[in-house]
Short mmCIF file of C-alpha atoms and ligand atoms in Angstrom, two decimals:
data_model
loop_
_atom_site.label_atom_id
_atom_site.label_comp_id
_atom_site.label_asym_id
_atom_site.label_seq_id
_atom_site.Cartn_x
_atom_site.Cartn_y
_atom_site.Cartn_z
CA MET A 1 155.44 141.52 173.25
CA LYS A 2 154.04 142.40 176.52
CA ILE A 3 156.40 145.46 177.79
CA ALA A 4 156.14 147.53 181.20
CA ILE A 5 157.02 151.17 180.59
CA VAL A 6 158.09 153.32 183.43
CA CYS A 7 158.18 157.02 183.08
CA TYR A 8 157.23 160.67 184.71
CA PRO A 9 153.48 161.16 183.81
CA THR A 10 153.92 165.19 183.71
CA PHE A 11 154.58 167.47 181.13
CA GLY A 12 158.16 167.07 180.00
CA GLY A 13 160.12 165.66 177.30
CA SER A 14 160.84 162.07 178.78
CA GLY A 15 157.34 161.54 179.66
CA VAL A 16 156.20 162.53 176.34
CA VAL A 17 158.33 160.31 174.47
CA ALA A 18 157.54 157.25 176.79
CA THR A 19 153.80 157.80 176.29
CA GLU A 20 153.92 158.35 172.56
CA LEU A 21 156.32 155.20 172.30
CA GLY A 22 153.95 153.29 174.30
CA ILE A 23 150.98 154.17 172.05
CA ALA A 24 152.84 153.36 169.04
CA LEU A 25 154.00 149.85 170.40
CA ALA A 26 150.33 149.19 171.10
CA GLU A 27 149.27 150.33 167.57
CA ARG A 28 152.04 147.66 166.37
CA GLY A 29 150.22 145.04 168.32
CA HIS A 30 152.41 144.84 171.47
CA GLU A 31 150.78 145.09 175.03
CA VAL A 32 151.90 147.99 176.78
CA HIS A 33 151.65 148.60 180.66
CA PHE A 34 152.54 152.01 181.96
CA VAL A 35 153.51 151.98 185.63
CA THR A 36 154.00 155.32 187.35
CA TYR A 37 152.27 157.59 189.69
CA LYS A 38 149.58 159.18 187.64
CA GLN A 39 148.21 158.58 184.35
CA PRO A 40 150.50 160.21 181.84
CA VAL A 41 149.27 163.48 180.16
CA ARG A 42 149.25 162.40 176.66
CA LEU A 43 147.73 158.88 177.40
CA GLU A 44 144.10 159.34 176.67
CA LEU A 45 143.15 155.99 175.30
CA LEU A 46 143.47 153.03 177.61
CA GLY A 47 142.37 149.54 176.11
CA ASN A 48 142.98 146.07 175.43
CA ASN A 49 146.66 146.77 174.41
CA ILE A 50 147.23 149.67 176.76
CA HIS A 51 147.12 149.44 180.59
CA PHE A 52 147.80 151.86 183.23
CA HIS A 53 148.97 150.86 186.82
CA GLU A 54 149.36 153.56 189.29
CA VAL A 55 152.03 153.42 191.76
CA HIS A 56 150.70 154.54 195.58
CA VAL A 57 153.12 155.59 198.16
CA PRO A 58 151.18 155.61 201.34
CA GLU A 59 151.95 158.44 203.83
CA TYR A 60 153.57 157.54 207.03
CA PRO A 61 154.39 159.98 209.80
CA LEU A 62 157.87 158.61 210.34
CA PHE A 63 158.84 159.35 206.73
CA ARG A 64 160.25 162.72 206.01
CA TYR A 65 160.69 161.59 202.26
CA GLN A 66 158.21 159.01 200.87
CA PRO A 67 159.75 155.85 199.48
CA TYR A 68 158.50 156.15 195.87
CA GLU A 69 161.60 153.78 194.49
CA LEU A 70 160.31 151.03 196.81
CA ALA A 71 156.71 151.40 195.97
CA LEU A 72 157.40 151.55 192.20
CA SER A 73 159.75 148.38 192.39
CA SER A 74 157.03 146.39 194.48
CA LYS A 75 154.30 147.49 191.79
CA LEU A 76 156.84 146.44 189.02
CA VAL A 77 157.21 143.03 190.62
CA ASP A 78 153.25 142.59 191.12
CA THR A 79 152.64 143.92 187.54
CA ILE A 80 155.02 141.74 185.88
CA LYS A 81 153.95 138.67 187.47
CA LEU A 82 150.37 139.23 187.18
CA TYR A 83 150.48 140.38 183.45
CA GLY A 84 153.12 137.99 182.17
CA ILE A 85 155.37 141.26 181.11
CA GLU A 86 158.39 140.10 179.09
CA LEU A 87 160.29 143.32 179.11
CA LEU A 88 160.66 146.53 181.10
CA HIS A 89 161.64 149.87 179.58
CA VAL A 90 162.41 152.38 181.95
CA HIS A 91 162.61 156.19 180.89
CA TYR A 92 164.80 158.72 182.80
CA ALA A 93 167.38 156.95 184.89
CA ILE A 94 166.45 158.58 188.20
CA PRO A 95 165.15 156.73 190.09
CA HIS A 96 163.57 154.36 187.47
CA ALA A 97 166.47 152.44 186.48
CA TYR A 98 167.45 151.85 190.26
CA ALA A 99 163.96 150.87 190.94
CA GLY A 100 163.82 148.72 187.89
CA TYR A 101 166.86 146.92 188.64
CA MET A 102 165.51 145.94 192.11
CA ALA A 103 162.40 144.56 190.60
CA LYS A 104 164.64 142.41 188.27
CA LYS A 105 166.44 140.96 191.16
CA MET A 106 163.38 140.31 192.99
CA LEU A 107 161.90 138.51 190.24
CA LYS A 108 164.89 136.63 189.60
CA GLU A 109 164.52 134.97 192.88
CA LYS A 110 161.08 133.80 191.74
CA GLY A 111 162.64 132.19 188.30
CA ILE A 112 161.50 135.22 186.26
CA TYR A 113 163.96 136.74 184.01
CA ILE A 114 163.02 140.28 182.86
CA PRO A 115 165.22 142.21 180.71
CA MET A 116 165.58 146.04 181.39
CA ILE A 117 166.10 148.83 178.87
CA THR A 118 167.13 152.10 180.30
CA THR A 119 166.51 155.28 177.97
CA LEU A 120 168.67 158.30 179.14
CA HIS A 121 166.87 161.59 178.42
CA GLY A 122 169.04 164.51 179.42
CA THR A 123 169.00 165.99 182.80
CA ASP A 124 169.14 162.69 184.47
CA ILE A 125 172.78 162.66 183.03
CA THR A 126 173.77 166.27 182.66
CA LEU A 127 172.04 167.76 185.73
CA VAL A 128 170.85 165.43 188.34
CA GLY A 129 172.55 162.24 187.86
CA ASN A 130 175.71 163.93 187.68
CA HIS A 131 175.35 165.11 191.33
CA PRO A 132 177.68 163.47 193.63
CA PHE A 133 174.62 162.57 195.91
CA TYR A 134 173.33 160.37 193.30
CA LYS A 135 176.21 159.54 190.70
CA PRO A 136 177.18 156.25 192.45
CA ALA A 137 173.72 154.78 192.14
CA VAL A 138 173.14 156.18 188.86
CA THR A 139 176.25 154.61 187.43
CA PHE A 140 175.25 151.42 189.00
CA SER A 141 171.88 151.33 187.65
CA ILE A 142 173.14 152.28 183.96
CA ASN A 143 175.58 149.40 184.35
CA LYS A 144 172.99 146.84 185.59
CA SER A 145 170.62 147.72 182.61
CA ASP A 146 170.50 145.22 179.98
CA VAL A 147 170.41 147.68 177.16
CA VAL A 148 170.96 151.43 177.36
CA THR A 149 169.73 154.01 175.04
CA SER A 150 170.19 157.62 174.79
CA VAL A 151 168.23 160.52 172.81
CA SER A 152 171.37 161.88 170.96
CA GLU A 153 175.00 161.40 170.06
CA ASP A 154 175.84 164.11 172.41
CA LEU A 155 174.22 162.52 175.50
CA LYS A 156 175.78 159.36 174.52
CA GLN A 157 179.20 161.06 174.67
CA LYS A 158 178.32 163.14 177.78
CA THR A 159 177.22 159.86 179.36
CA LEU A 160 180.59 158.37 178.51
CA ASP A 161 182.50 161.24 179.85
CA ILE A 162 180.68 161.70 182.94
CA PHE A 163 180.03 157.98 184.27
CA ASP A 164 182.25 154.84 184.49
CA VAL A 165 179.91 152.92 181.73
CA GLU A 166 180.83 149.46 181.02
CA GLN A 167 178.46 148.83 178.15
CA ASP A 168 177.51 150.07 174.79
CA ILE A 169 174.82 152.85 174.54
CA ALA A 170 172.43 152.82 171.43
CA VAL A 171 171.47 156.30 170.14
CA ILE A 172 167.73 156.34 169.29
CA PRO A 173 166.64 159.80 168.88
CA ASN A 174 163.28 161.49 169.90
CA PHE A 175 160.40 161.12 167.02
CA ILE A 176 157.18 162.42 165.96
CA ASP A 177 154.23 160.98 164.11
CA SER A 178 154.16 163.01 160.84
CA THR A 179 150.86 161.38 159.75
CA LYS A 180 149.17 163.43 162.22
CA TYR A 181 150.41 166.80 160.68
CA SER A 182 149.16 167.47 157.20
CA SER A 183 150.29 170.75 155.32
CA ASP A 184 146.91 171.88 154.30
CA TYR A 185 145.78 171.99 157.91
CA THR A 186 144.27 175.42 158.12
CA ASP A 187 142.15 175.38 161.16
CA CYS A 188 144.90 177.61 162.89
CA GLN A 189 142.69 180.54 164.39
CA ARG A 190 145.65 182.59 163.97
CA SER A 191 143.61 185.72 164.54
CA LEU A 192 142.84 184.72 168.25
CA MET A 193 146.64 185.45 169.01
CA ALA A 194 147.77 188.29 166.79
CA ASN A 195 146.86 190.73 164.23
CA GLU A 196 147.54 189.90 160.68
CA GLU A 197 150.65 191.93 160.51
CA GLU A 198 152.15 190.68 163.67
CA LYS A 199 154.50 187.54 163.63
CA ILE A 200 154.15 184.82 166.26
CA ILE A 201 157.13 183.50 168.32
CA THR A 202 156.41 180.68 170.50
CA HIS A 203 158.55 179.08 173.34
CA ILE A 204 157.25 175.78 174.92
CA SER A 205 158.94 174.43 178.06
CA ASN A 206 158.71 173.43 181.56
CA PHE A 207 160.21 176.77 182.78
CA ARG A 208 163.19 175.37 184.52
CA LYS A 209 166.55 177.41 184.83
CA VAL A 210 168.06 175.18 182.23
CA LYS A 211 165.62 176.48 179.62
CA ARG A 212 167.00 180.07 180.17
CA ILE A 213 163.65 181.84 180.15
CA PRO A 214 164.88 185.38 180.64
CA ASP A 215 166.75 185.02 177.34
CA VAL A 216 163.55 184.01 175.43
CA VAL A 217 162.09 187.39 176.74
CA LYS A 218 165.11 189.16 176.19
CA VAL A 219 165.20 187.84 172.33
CA PHE A 220 161.77 188.73 171.79
CA ASN A 221 162.02 192.10 173.34
CA GLU A 222 164.81 193.00 170.70
CA VAL A 223 162.75 191.55 167.97
CA GLN A 224 159.38 193.41 168.77
CA LYS A 225 161.30 196.77 168.44
CA LYS A 226 161.71 196.11 164.70
CA VAL A 227 158.87 193.74 163.82
CA PRO A 228 155.24 193.68 164.95
CA ALA A 229 155.18 190.47 166.98
CA LYS A 230 153.44 188.65 169.73
CA LEU A 231 155.36 185.84 172.18
CA ILE A 232 153.36 182.93 173.08
CA MET A 233 154.77 181.26 176.46
CA VAL A 234 153.45 177.64 176.99
CA GLY A 235 154.12 175.74 180.18
CA GLU A 236 154.56 176.12 183.58
CA GLY A 237 157.40 176.05 186.04
CA PRO A 238 159.75 177.89 188.44
CA GLU A 239 160.96 180.36 186.09
CA LYS A 240 157.47 181.70 184.94
CA GLU A 241 156.78 184.41 187.47
CA HIS A 242 160.05 186.03 186.90
CA ALA A 243 159.64 186.01 183.19
CA GLU A 244 155.93 187.64 183.60
CA LEU A 245 157.97 190.37 186.13
CA MET A 246 160.51 190.97 183.13
CA CYS A 247 157.69 191.54 180.64
CA GLU A 248 156.22 193.92 182.97
CA GLU A 249 159.51 195.85 183.44
CA LEU A 250 160.18 195.90 179.75
CA GLY A 251 156.77 197.10 178.93
CA ILE A 252 155.84 194.35 176.73
CA VAL A 253 153.00 192.74 178.77
CA ASP A 254 150.32 193.42 176.05
CA LYS A 255 152.56 191.42 173.42
CA VAL A 256 153.43 188.31 175.56
CA LEU A 257 150.73 185.56 176.35
CA PHE A 258 151.35 182.97 179.01
CA LEU A 259 149.00 180.20 178.31
CA GLY A 260 150.34 177.69 181.03
CA ASN A 261 150.47 173.95 180.34
CA SER A 262 148.54 172.98 177.09
CA ASN A 263 147.21 169.88 175.52
CA GLU A 264 146.85 171.77 172.44
CA ILE A 265 150.40 172.13 171.32
CA ASP A 266 149.97 171.38 167.76
CA ARG A 267 147.27 174.02 167.31
CA ILE A 268 149.57 176.57 168.95
CA LEU A 269 152.50 175.51 166.74
CA CYS A 270 150.14 175.62 163.73
CA PHE A 271 149.96 179.57 163.85
CA SER A 272 153.61 180.03 164.96
CA ASP A 273 156.27 181.50 162.90
CA LEU A 274 159.45 180.83 165.04
CA PHE A 275 160.18 178.74 167.89
CA LEU A 276 162.72 180.00 170.59
CA LEU A 277 164.86 177.51 172.52
CA PRO A 278 167.85 179.22 174.02
CA SER A 279 168.54 176.25 176.69
CA GLU A 280 171.58 176.04 178.59
CA SER A 281 171.76 172.27 178.23
CA GLU A 282 169.32 170.38 175.93
CA SER A 283 170.16 166.65 175.16
CA PHE A 284 167.82 166.60 172.08
CA GLY A 285 165.06 169.41 172.12
CA LEU A 286 161.92 167.47 171.47
CA ALA A 287 160.02 170.82 171.64
CA ALA A 288 162.14 172.15 168.66
CA LEU A 289 161.19 168.83 166.83
CA GLU A 290 157.42 169.23 167.42
CA ALA A 291 157.89 173.07 166.12
CA MET A 292 159.55 171.85 163.04
CA ILE A 293 157.04 169.17 162.00
CA ASN A 294 154.40 171.89 162.53
CA LYS A 295 156.56 174.10 159.82
CA VAL A 296 157.95 176.36 162.40
CA ALA A 297 161.50 177.67 162.07
CA VAL A 298 163.87 177.39 165.21
CA ILE A 299 166.00 179.93 166.67
CA SER A 300 167.92 177.78 169.25
CA SER A 301 171.24 177.66 171.27
CA ASN A 302 173.84 175.22 170.07
CA ALA A 303 173.59 173.33 173.39
CA GLY A 304 173.98 169.40 173.52
CA GLY A 305 172.01 167.51 170.83
CA VAL A 306 170.19 170.52 169.50
CA PRO A 307 172.42 170.80 166.45
CA GLU A 308 171.33 167.23 165.69
CA VAL A 309 167.86 168.39 165.03
CA ASN A 310 168.04 172.04 164.18
CA LYS A 311 170.32 172.69 161.21
CA HIS A 312 172.04 175.92 161.20
CA GLY A 313 171.08 178.18 158.06
CA VAL A 314 168.44 175.52 157.00
CA SER A 315 165.66 174.90 159.28
CA GLY A 316 166.83 177.87 161.61
CA PHE A 317 169.74 179.05 163.33
CA LEU A 318 172.10 178.13 166.17
CA SER A 319 173.80 180.42 168.70
CA ASP A 320 176.32 180.04 171.51
CA VAL A 321 174.22 179.80 174.77
CA GLY A 322 173.35 183.39 176.00
CA ASP A 323 174.24 185.11 172.91
CA ILE A 324 170.91 187.35 172.78
CA GLU A 325 172.15 189.56 170.23
CA ASP A 326 172.82 186.74 167.75
CA MET A 327 169.57 185.06 168.50
CA ALA A 328 167.73 188.43 167.87
CA LYS A 329 169.73 189.06 164.73
CA ASN A 330 168.79 185.75 163.21
CA ALA A 331 165.16 186.00 164.20
CA LEU A 332 164.90 189.30 162.55
CA TYR A 333 166.57 187.99 159.47
CA LEU A 334 163.86 185.45 159.21
CA LEU A 335 160.94 187.69 160.27
CA SER A 336 161.75 190.31 157.81
CA ASP A 337 161.56 188.43 154.68
CA ASP A 338 158.39 186.27 153.96
CA THR A 339 160.06 184.34 151.23
CA ILE A 340 163.05 183.32 153.43
CA LEU A 341 160.77 182.56 156.44
CA GLU A 342 158.69 180.34 154.20
CA GLU A 343 161.78 178.43 152.94
CA PHE A 344 163.01 177.74 156.42
CA LYS A 345 159.65 176.61 157.58
CA ASN A 346 159.42 174.11 154.76
CA ASN A 347 163.00 172.91 155.45
CA ALA A 348 162.19 172.51 159.10
CA GLN A 349 159.27 170.35 158.05
CA GLN A 350 161.25 168.21 155.53
CA ILE A 351 164.11 167.81 158.33
CA ALA A 352 161.50 166.82 160.94
CA THR A 353 160.23 164.12 158.75
CA ASN A 354 163.41 162.04 159.06
CA PHE A 355 162.51 161.59 162.73
CA ASP A 356 159.19 159.91 162.07
CA ILE A 357 158.15 157.18 164.33
CA LEU A 358 158.21 154.82 161.49
CA ASN A 359 161.94 155.12 161.28
CA ILE A 360 162.35 155.17 164.99
CA LEU A 361 159.98 152.44 166.34
CA PRO A 362 162.02 149.76 164.64
CA LEU A 363 165.20 151.02 166.41
CA TYR A 364 163.38 150.37 169.81
CA GLU A 365 161.97 146.99 168.69
CA GLU A 366 165.57 145.62 167.76
CA VAL A 367 166.85 146.64 171.01
CA TYR A 368 163.79 144.89 172.64
CA GLU A 369 164.54 141.68 170.77
CA ARG A 370 168.24 141.65 171.52
CA ALA A 371 167.48 142.25 175.44
CA TYR A 372 164.80 139.54 175.45
CA LYS A 373 166.98 137.09 173.68
CA SER A 374 169.86 137.46 176.24
CA ARG A 375 167.72 137.65 179.27
CA PHE A 376 169.19 134.44 180.77
CA LYS A 377 172.65 135.72 180.19
CA ASN A 378 172.18 139.31 181.85
CA SER A 379 174.05 140.47 184.66
CA TYR A 380 172.32 140.64 187.93
O1 GMT B 1 163.68 169.40 179.68
C1 GMT B 1 162.66 168.86 179.54
O2 GMT B 1 161.78 169.52 179.05
C2 GMT B 1 162.23 167.50 180.37
C3 GMT B 1 163.19 166.47 180.12
C4 GMT B 1 162.84 165.34 180.64
O3 GMT B 1 163.42 164.43 180.76
O4 GMT B 1 161.52 165.13 181.01
O5 GMT B 1 163.40 166.61 178.67
C5 GMT B 1 164.72 165.81 178.13
O6 GMT B 1 164.33 164.73 177.54
C6 GMT B 1 163.70 165.23 176.26
C7 GMT B 1 163.08 163.79 175.70
O7 GMT B 1 164.13 162.88 175.44
C8 GMT B 1 164.69 165.75 175.41
O8 GMT B 1 164.11 166.01 174.00
C9 GMT B 1 165.07 167.13 175.98
O9 GMT B 1 165.99 167.88 175.18
C10 GMT B 1 165.59 166.97 177.40
N1 GMT B 1 165.97 167.95 178.22
C11 GMT B 1 167.08 168.40 178.43
O10 GMT B 1 167.97 167.75 178.10
C12 GMT B 1 167.11 169.65 179.18
#
């Protein structure tokens, strides 16, 4: 099938899922066309089956805000016509589903019927899409999608609760490619980060408020009082500077490494013992899943879809949002006993294999088939 994928190309869960999905689809013989404003960060190889089309938004002095949706929908129309694309898959509702629907309408005028799949990822529903300024447009474009998928049961329920959705939502969870991880991988270079007796705790995110970065620092601060440990903070975002200041105030600067954005996530996770994810809201928690497949136990909040991934008392522990004391207690329980820690790490990896791309890709292919077959009956 010839598939156009629209996503955010930056570091962030929805872009990663879209990119890895596109790569996997291309490996299965589909022809994939990414349409976005920059080459997606995890998309290294372009080739016969993988193409990238950049959306340009020319500057004009009259515009206070550049009309990205307009440029995107025009680019979609041109790309779909030029390459004979058969299906459009947009990731993150805002503004992609809206722009996708406009492209679909314009193409229909030319006798081209293109089905649109919208995948809801999280903040497009729980934080941003929910805002009164966006809600009518988000509701409209969800309802005009031919198939809607969400990345967890929790996100599906929230979407049904918040929006007036008239159609079914298929739950297709985030995934990993477990063939990329082998348990005897030893090139961890742990000693670059910590002494032999120190445990390594990691947090990876885009440092937005929703991730509760101060909680990461506070939990670590409690832990390091009892167990020698290092905290590795990976990512960039608005909360990073505040976190750095907090570390200074707490006198733990020498124990916390801020690495910025990294393309070496697996290498970092390879030498991590615990992953911290205390988010306020988290539709799935792809970062936790990536930690788990790398054999890292997870201390997280019980927000959103996280309990669908991190199993309490098995792969790690879940605490109420903001319960620093409980998170620190759970982390210390795991870090104080190497046998228990090893057991949780193994369980984490075992659970993560359920989310292997081999199990998840067919779910996407199934909805593609369904949408394609009913393309002439779809609502416009
Ligand atoms: O929160 C992020 O890191 C970015 C955000 C996005 O849409 O780019 O991630 C969301 O989508 C991921 C992939 O489906 C999910 O694993 C994350 O849980 C979700 N983030 C939130 O709900 C806060």
